[in-house]
């Protein structure tokens, strides 16, 4: 080895560690290297002195700062030495490092930035969900509602003003009724880790859970109202009558992939996630009729009942507080199987879950606020002594 590649040395993390004396293994490595190439001891010593003098702190300083500090070192040395042949050679060696220093400083700065991003992402893993959704307008344009301030107008389309009210809800207000086209559609969608509330054009309210969508018209038909949904949505349907005075109520229909719900005016919750074994409709008040799209069957629900649709349609009494706990900002588990519990956790905290099949049927009881971090859920499950969990990046792993 006749020539030293200065830039390669500066880009070698172990060499920088050796120069700063921060890693025992790296120090031993380069001391052995110098024993093998003793002719470079003087050059390495000068390079080491330069790196330490310029404050080479692995990206803690900006490129410009490192550059300025090295120039200061050059001027200092130039003033201290006479420009003999050897002095000039030493000065030129240091000056030759400027290009390499810029490269290594930039490299290390980028490394620090990457590590900072990783740390920031890690800090956001396991945090509870928030109010956020994407709104697709009739022309196909998409608006991030998180970017809209409360009390602001989101869009004006087809005679309808879309607002984000002071409570953060999306509200539709007709400003030019004659211009509103009933065929124009909007769609609101939440990702995992998000939820959102909306007041529909007819005054009905919908609350979307994580990873859900709701598609609806800018103007409902005079004879019936239709929306389509995926995921989980809680509805409070406005009671609207045809014509003036007391007339026949205009029905409201909620469609999922497998069922159709007819509503006259009521409060109910629909869970239609693809990864759930059943599509469930839970009634809080009023009455709804649930019909299967695949089979010619339907059921009429009473408050406190839910319909479960898989291959067949059946009705059972249910604990409403558990079914709609998410609306009140809680997780409520009463004899809930681990696999079901983890699906809810996965959606709200935006994590992927790995669970051995033999543990999926374990049952748990508990109540936790959805505003708590994922670590609270993990602690709750682990205190039972039934399972252990570990969070690896964005993957929640269950072990026994």
Coordinates of C-alpha atoms in Angstrom, one line a residue:
X1 CA 0.0 0.0 0.0
X2 CA 1.9 3.0 -1.3
X3 CA -0.7 5.7 -1.5
X4 CA -3.3 6.7 1.2
X5 CA -6.8 7.2 -0.1
X6 CA -7.8 10.1 2.1
X7 CA -11.4 10.2 1.1
X8 CA -11.8 6.4 1.6
X9 CA -10.4 6.8 5.1
X10 CA -12.7 9.7 5.9
X11 CA -15.7 7.6 4.7
X12 CA -14.6 4.7 6.8
X13 CA -16.6 4.8 10.1
X14 CA -14.2 2.6 11.9
X15 CA -11.3 4.9 11.0
X16 CA -13.2 7.9 12.3
X17 CA -13.9 6.0 15.5
X18 CA -10.2 5.2 15.8
X19 CA -9.3 8.9 15.3
X20 CA -11.8 9.9 18.0
X21 CA -10.9 7.0 20.3
X22 CA -14.6 6.0 20.7
X23 CA -14.5 2.3 19.8
X24 CA -12.1 -0.2 21.3
X25 CA -12.4 -2.7 18.5
X26 CA -11.8 0.0 15.8
X27 CA -8.7 1.3 17.8
X28 CA -7.2 -2.2 17.9
X29 CA -8.0 -2.7 14.2
X30 CA -6.2 0.4 13.0
X31 CA -3.2 0.0 15.4
X32 CA -2.7 -3.4 13.8
X33 CA -3.0 -1.8 10.4
X34 CA -0.3 0.7 11.3
X35 CA 2.0 -2.1 12.5
X36 CA 1.6 -3.6 9.1
X37 CA 2.1 -0.3 7.2
X38 CA 4.5 1.7 9.5
X39 CA 5.4 4.0 6.6
X40 CA 2.0 5.7 7.0
X41 CA 2.2 6.5 10.7
X42 CA 3.1 10.2 10.2
X43 CA 0.3 10.7 7.7
X44 CA -2.2 8.9 9.8
X45 CA -1.2 10.9 12.9
X46 CA -1.6 14.2 11.0
X47 CA -5.0 13.1 9.6
X48 CA -6.1 12.0 13.1
X49 CA -5.1 15.3 14.5
X50 CA -7.0 17.2 11.8
X51 CA -10.2 15.1 12.3
X52 CA -10.2 15.7 16.0
X53 CA -9.3 19.4 15.6
X54 CA -12.2 20.1 13.2
X55 CA -14.7 18.4 15.5
X56 CA -15.7 15.5 13.4
X57 CA -18.8 14.4 15.3
X58 CA -20.5 12.0 12.9
X59 CA -23.0 14.4 11.4
X60 CA -23.7 16.6 14.5
X61 CA -22.3 19.5 12.6
X62 CA -23.4 20.7 9.2
X63 CA -21.3 20.4 6.1
X64 CA -20.7 24.2 6.0
X65 CA -19.7 24.2 9.7
X66 CA -17.2 21.4 9.2
X67 CA -15.9 23.2 6.1
X68 CA -15.4 26.4 8.0
X69 CA -13.8 24.7 11.0
X70 CA -11.3 22.9 8.7
X71 CA -10.4 26.2 7.0
X72 CA -9.8 27.7 10.4
X73 CA -7.4 24.9 11.2
X74 CA -5.6 25.4 7.9
X75 CA -5.1 29.1 8.6
X76 CA -4.0 28.4 12.1
X77 CA -1.4 25.9 10.9
X78 CA -0.3 28.3 8.2
X79 CA 0.4 31.0 10.7
X80 CA 2.3 28.7 13.0
X81 CA 4.6 27.2 10.4
X82 CA 7.1 28.6 8.0
X83 CA 6.5 27.8 4.4
X84 CA 9.3 25.4 4.0
X85 CA 9.0 22.6 1.6
X86 CA 7.8 20.2 4.3
X87 CA 5.4 22.9 5.8
X88 CA 3.9 23.6 2.4
X89 CA 3.5 19.9 1.8
X90 CA 1.7 19.5 5.1
X91 CA -0.6 22.4 4.4
X92 CA -1.4 21.1 0.9
X93 CA -2.3 17.7 2.5
X94 CA -4.8 19.3 4.8
X95 CA -6.2 21.5 2.0
X96 CA -6.6 18.4 -0.1
X97 CA -8.9 17.1 2.6
X98 CA -11.5 19.8 1.9
X99 CA -13.2 17.9 -0.9
X100 CA -13.2 14.7 1.1
X101 CA -14.4 16.5 4.2
X102 CA -17.4 17.9 2.3
X103 CA -18.2 14.4 1.1
X104 CA -17.9 12.7 4.5
X105 CA -19.8 15.5 6.3
X106 CA -22.6 15.3 3.8
X107 CA -22.6 11.5 4.1
X108 CA -22.7 11.6 7.9
X109 CA -25.3 14.3 7.9
X110 CA -27.5 12.2 5.7
X111 CA -26.9 9.2 7.9
X112 CA -28.0 11.3 11.0
X113 CA -31.1 12.5 9.1
X114 CA -32.0 8.9 8.2
X115 CA -31.5 7.8 11.8
X116 CA -33.5 10.8 13.0
X117 CA -36.3 9.8 10.7
X118 CA -36.2 6.3 12.0
X119 CA -36.4 7.6 15.6
X120 CA -39.3 9.8 14.7
X121 CA -41.2 7.0 13.1
X122 CA -40.5 4.7 16.1
X123 CA -41.9 7.4 18.4
X124 CA -45.1 7.4 16.4
X125 CA -45.5 3.6 16.4
X126 CA -48.2 2.6 18.9
X127 CA -49.7 6.0 19.4
X128 CA -53.5 6.1 19.4
X129 CA -55.5 7.0 16.3
X130 CA -56.7 10.5 15.5
X131 CA -59.4 12.4 13.5
X132 CA -58.3 12.3 9.9
X133 CA -59.8 11.3 6.6
X134 CA -59.5 11.8 2.8
X135 CA -62.5 13.3 1.0
X136 CA -62.9 12.5 -2.7
X137 CA -65.0 15.2 -4.5
X138 CA -67.3 14.7 -7.5
X139 CA -64.5 15.6 -9.9
X140 CA -62.1 13.0 -8.5
X141 CA -59.9 15.4 -6.6
X142 CA -58.9 14.4 -3.1
X143 CA -58.7 16.6 0.0
X144 CA -56.9 15.7 3.2
X145 CA -59.2 16.9 6.0
X146 CA -56.4 17.0 8.5
X147 CA -54.9 19.9 6.5
X148 CA -58.2 21.9 6.7
X149 CA -58.6 24.2 9.8
X150 CA -61.8 23.9 11.8
X151 CA -64.4 26.4 10.8
X152 CA -63.1 26.5 7.2
X153 CA -64.8 25.8 3.9
X154 CA -63.4 22.6 2.3
X155 CA -65.0 23.0 -1.1
X156 CA -67.9 24.4 -3.1
X157 CA -69.3 22.0 -5.7
X158 CA -72.6 21.8 -7.5
X159 CA -74.4 24.3 -5.3
X160 CA -73.2 22.7 -2.1
X161 CA -70.8 24.2 0.4
X162 CA -68.7 21.6 2.3
X163 CA -67.4 22.9 5.6
X164 CA -65.3 21.6 8.4
X165 CA -67.1 23.0 11.4
X166 CA -65.6 24.1 14.7
X167 CA -66.0 20.6 16.1
X168 CA -64.0 19.2 13.2
X169 CA -67.0 17.5 11.6
X170 CA -67.6 17.5 7.9
X171 CA -70.9 19.3 7.1
X172 CA -72.8 19.7 3.8
X173 CA -74.8 22.9 3.3
X174 CA -76.9 23.6 0.2
X175 CA -76.4 27.1 -1.0
X176 CA -78.0 26.8 -4.5
X177 CA -80.5 24.0 -4.3
X178 CA -81.5 24.3 -8.0
X179 CA -77.9 23.5 -9.1
X180 CA -77.4 20.3 -7.0
X181 CA -77.3 17.1 -9.0
X182 CA -78.4 14.0 -7.2
X183 CA -76.1 11.9 -9.2
X184 CA -72.9 13.7 -8.1
X185 CA -71.1 11.5 -5.5
X186 CA -68.6 12.1 -2.7
X187 CA -66.6 9.6 -0.8
X188 CA -64.9 9.9 2.6
X189 CA -62.3 7.4 3.7
X190 CA -60.2 6.8 6.8
X191 CA -57.0 4.9 6.9
X192 CA -55.8 2.6 9.7
X193 CA -55.2 4.8 12.8
X194 CA -57.9 7.3 11.8
X195 CA -61.5 8.1 12.5
X196 CA -63.9 10.8 11.3
X197 CA -67.4 12.2 11.8
X198 CA -69.6 13.6 9.0
X199 CA -73.0 15.2 8.8
X200 CA -74.5 14.1 5.5
X201 CA -76.5 16.4 3.1
X202 CA -79.8 15.3 4.7
X203 CA -78.6 16.0 8.3
X204 CA -77.9 12.3 9.1
X205 CA -74.7 11.7 11.1
X206 CA -72.1 9.1 10.4
X207 CA -69.0 8.3 12.4
X208 CA -66.3 6.3 10.6
X209 CA -64.0 4.0 12.5
X210 CA -60.5 3.2 11.2
X211 CA -60.0 1.8 7.7
X212 CA -63.5 2.6 6.6
X213 CA -65.3 4.4 3.7
X214 CA -68.7 6.0 3.1
X215 CA -69.9 6.9 -0.4
X216 CA -73.0 9.2 -0.7
X217 CA -74.6 11.8 -3.0
X218 CA -74.4 15.5 -2.8
X219 CA -78.2 15.5 -2.9
X220 CA -80.4 12.6 -1.8
X221 CA -83.4 11.4 -3.9
X222 CA -86.8 12.7 -2.9
X223 CA -88.1 9.2 -2.5
X224 CA -85.2 7.4 -0.9
X225 CA -81.7 7.9 0.4
X226 CA -78.8 5.6 -0.4
X227 CA -75.2 5.3 0.9
X228 CA -72.5 2.6 0.5
X229 CA -69.9 1.8 3.1
X230 CA -67.0 -0.5 4.0
X231 CA -65.3 -1.0 7.4
X232 CA -67.3 0.2 10.4
X233 CA -69.7 3.1 10.6
X234 CA -72.1 4.3 13.3
X235 CA -75.2 6.1 12.0
X236 CA -77.8 8.5 13.4
X237 CA -80.4 8.8 10.7
X238 CA -82.4 12.0 10.3
X239 CA -86.2 11.5 10.1
X240 CA -87.4 13.1 6.9
X241 CA -91.0 13.0 5.6
X242 CA -92.2 13.5 2.0
X243 CA -94.0 16.7 1.3
X244 CA -95.4 19.0 4.0
X245 CA -96.7 18.1 7.4
X246 CA -97.0 14.5 8.6
X247 CA -96.4 12.2 5.7
X248 CA -94.6 9.0 4.9
X249 CA -91.0 9.0 6.0
X250 CA -88.3 8.8 3.3
X251 CA -86.4 5.6 3.9
X252 CA -82.6 5.5 4.2
X253 CA -80.6 2.5 2.8
X254 CA -77.1 1.5 3.9
X255 CA -75.4 -1.0 1.6
X256 CA -72.3 -3.1 2.2
X257 CA -70.8 -5.8 0.0
X258 CA -73.2 -8.5 1.4
X259 CA -76.2 -6.8 2.8
X260 CA -78.7 -3.9 2.6
X261 CA -80.2 -2.1 5.6
X262 CA -83.5 -0.2 5.4
X263 CA -83.9 2.5 8.0
X264 CA -86.7 5.0 8.8
X265 CA -84.9 7.0 11.5
X266 CA -82.7 5.3 14.1
X267 CA -79.3 4.8 15.6
X268 CA -77.3 1.8 14.7
X269 CA -73.7 0.5 14.0
X270 CA -72.5 -1.6 11.1
X271 CA -69.3 -3.6 11.1
X272 CA -68.4 -4.8 7.6
X273 CA -64.7 -5.3 7.7
X274 CA -63.4 -7.8 5.1
X275 CA -61.3 -9.6 7.8
X276 CA -64.2 -10.1 10.2
X277 CA -66.0 -13.5 10.1
X278 CA -69.4 -11.7 10.1
X279 CA -71.0 -8.5 8.9
X280 CA -72.8 -7.3 12.0
X281 CA -75.5 -4.7 12.4
X282 CA -76.3 -3.5 16.0
X283 CA -79.4 -1.5 16.8
X284 CA -79.4 1.1 19.6
X285 CA -82.8 2.7 19.0
X286 CA -85.6 2.6 16.4
X287 CA -85.9 -0.2 13.9
X288 CA -84.0 -1.5 10.9
X289 CA -84.5 -4.3 8.4
X290 CA -81.4 -6.2 7.4
X291 CA -81.4 -8.1 4.1
X292 CA -78.9 -10.5 2.7
X293 CA -77.9 -9.8 -0.9
X294 CA -76.9 -13.4 -1.6
X295 CA -80.0 -15.1 -0.1
X296 CA -83.6 -14.2 0.0
X297 CA -83.9 -13.5 3.7
X298 CA -84.2 -10.5 6.0
X299 CA -84.6 -9.8 9.7
X300 CA -86.2 -6.9 11.6
X301 CA -84.1 -5.8 14.5
X302 CA -85.2 -4.4 17.9
X303 CA -83.0 -2.2 20.1
X304 CA -80.4 -4.3 21.9
X305 CA -80.1 -6.8 19.0
X306 CA -77.6 -7.4 16.3
X307 CA -77.8 -9.2 13.0
X308 CA -74.9 -11.5 12.0
X309 CA -74.5 -12.3 8.3
X310 CA -72.2 -14.9 6.9
X311 CA -73.6 -17.6 4.8
X312 CA -76.9 -17.2 6.7
X313 CA -78.5 -14.4 8.6
X314 CA -79.3 -14.6 12.3
X315 CA -80.2 -12.4 15.2
X316 CA -78.9 -12.4 18.8
X317 CA -79.2 -10.2 21.8
X318 CA -76.0 -8.2 22.5
X319 CA -74.3 -6.0 25.0
X320 CA -74.5 -2.6 23.3
X321 CA -71.9 -1.0 25.5
X322 CA -69.3 -3.4 24.1
X323 CA -70.5 -3.2 20.4
X324 CA -70.3 0.6 20.2
X325 CA -67.6 1.3 22.9
X326 CA -65.4 2.7 20.1
X327 CA -67.8 5.6 19.6
X328 CA -67.3 6.7 23.2
X329 CA -63.5 6.4 22.8
X330 CA -63.0 3.0 24.5
X331 CA -62.1 -0.6 24.0
X332 CA -64.4 -2.9 26.0
X333 CA -63.6 -6.6 26.0
X334 CA -66.0 -9.0 27.6
X335 CA -64.9 -12.6 27.0
X336 CA -63.5 -11.5 23.6
X337 CA -61.2 -13.8 21.7
X338 CA -57.7 -12.6 21.3
X339 CA -57.9 -12.8 17.5
X340 CA -60.9 -10.4 17.5
X341 CA -59.3 -8.1 20.0
X342 CA -56.1 -7.9 17.9
X343 CA -58.0 -7.0 14.8
X344 CA -59.3 -3.9 16.6
X345 CA -55.9 -3.0 17.9
X346 CA -54.3 -3.4 14.5
X347 CA -56.7 -0.9 12.9
X348 CA -56.6 1.7 15.6
X349 CA -52.9 1.7 16.2
X350 CA -51.9 1.0 12.6
X351 CA -49.8 -2.0 13.4
X352 CA -49.6 -5.5 11.8
X353 CA -50.2 -8.4 14.1
X354 CA -48.7 -11.9 14.3
X355 CA -50.4 -14.4 16.6
X356 CA -50.0 -18.2 16.8
X357 CA -53.2 -19.9 15.8
X358 CA -53.2 -21.9 19.1
X359 CA -53.6 -18.7 21.0
X360 CA -56.3 -17.0 18.9
X361 CA -59.2 -18.4 21.0
X362 CA -57.9 -17.2 24.3
X363 CA -60.5 -14.9 25.9
X364 CA -60.0 -11.6 27.7
X365 CA -61.9 -9.0 29.7
X366 CA -61.0 -5.4 30.1
X367 CA -61.6 -1.8 29.4
X368 CA -59.1 0.7 28.0
X369 CA -59.4 4.1 26.6
X370 CA -58.6 4.4 22.9
X371 CA -56.6 7.5 23.8
X372 CA -54.1 5.4 25.6
X373 CA -50.9 4.2 23.8
X374 CA -50.5 0.7 22.5
X375 CA -48.3 -0.1 25.4
X376 CA -51.3 0.1 27.7
X377 CA -53.1 -2.6 25.8
X378 CA -49.9 -4.7 25.8
X379 CA -49.6 -4.4 29.5
X380 CA -53.2 -5.2 30.1
X381 CA -52.9 -8.5 28.1
X382 CA -49.6 -9.5 29.7
X383 CA -50.8 -9.0 33.3
X384 CA -53.2 -11.9 32.7
X385 CA -50.2 -14.2 32.4
X386 CA -51.8 -15.8 29.3
X387 CA -49.6 -14.3 26.7
X388 CA -46.5 -12.1 26.1
X389 CA -46.2 -9.5 23.4
X390 CA -43.4 -7.7 21.7
X391 CA -43.5 -4.7 19.4
X392 CA -40.9 -5.0 16.6
X393 CA -41.2 -1.8 14.5
X394 CA -44.8 -1.7 13.3
X395 CA -45.3 -5.4 14.0
X396 CA -47.0 -6.6 17.2
X397 CA -46.0 -10.2 17.9
X398 CA -47.8 -12.5 20.3
X399 CA -45.8 -15.2 22.0
X400 CA -46.7 -17.6 24.8

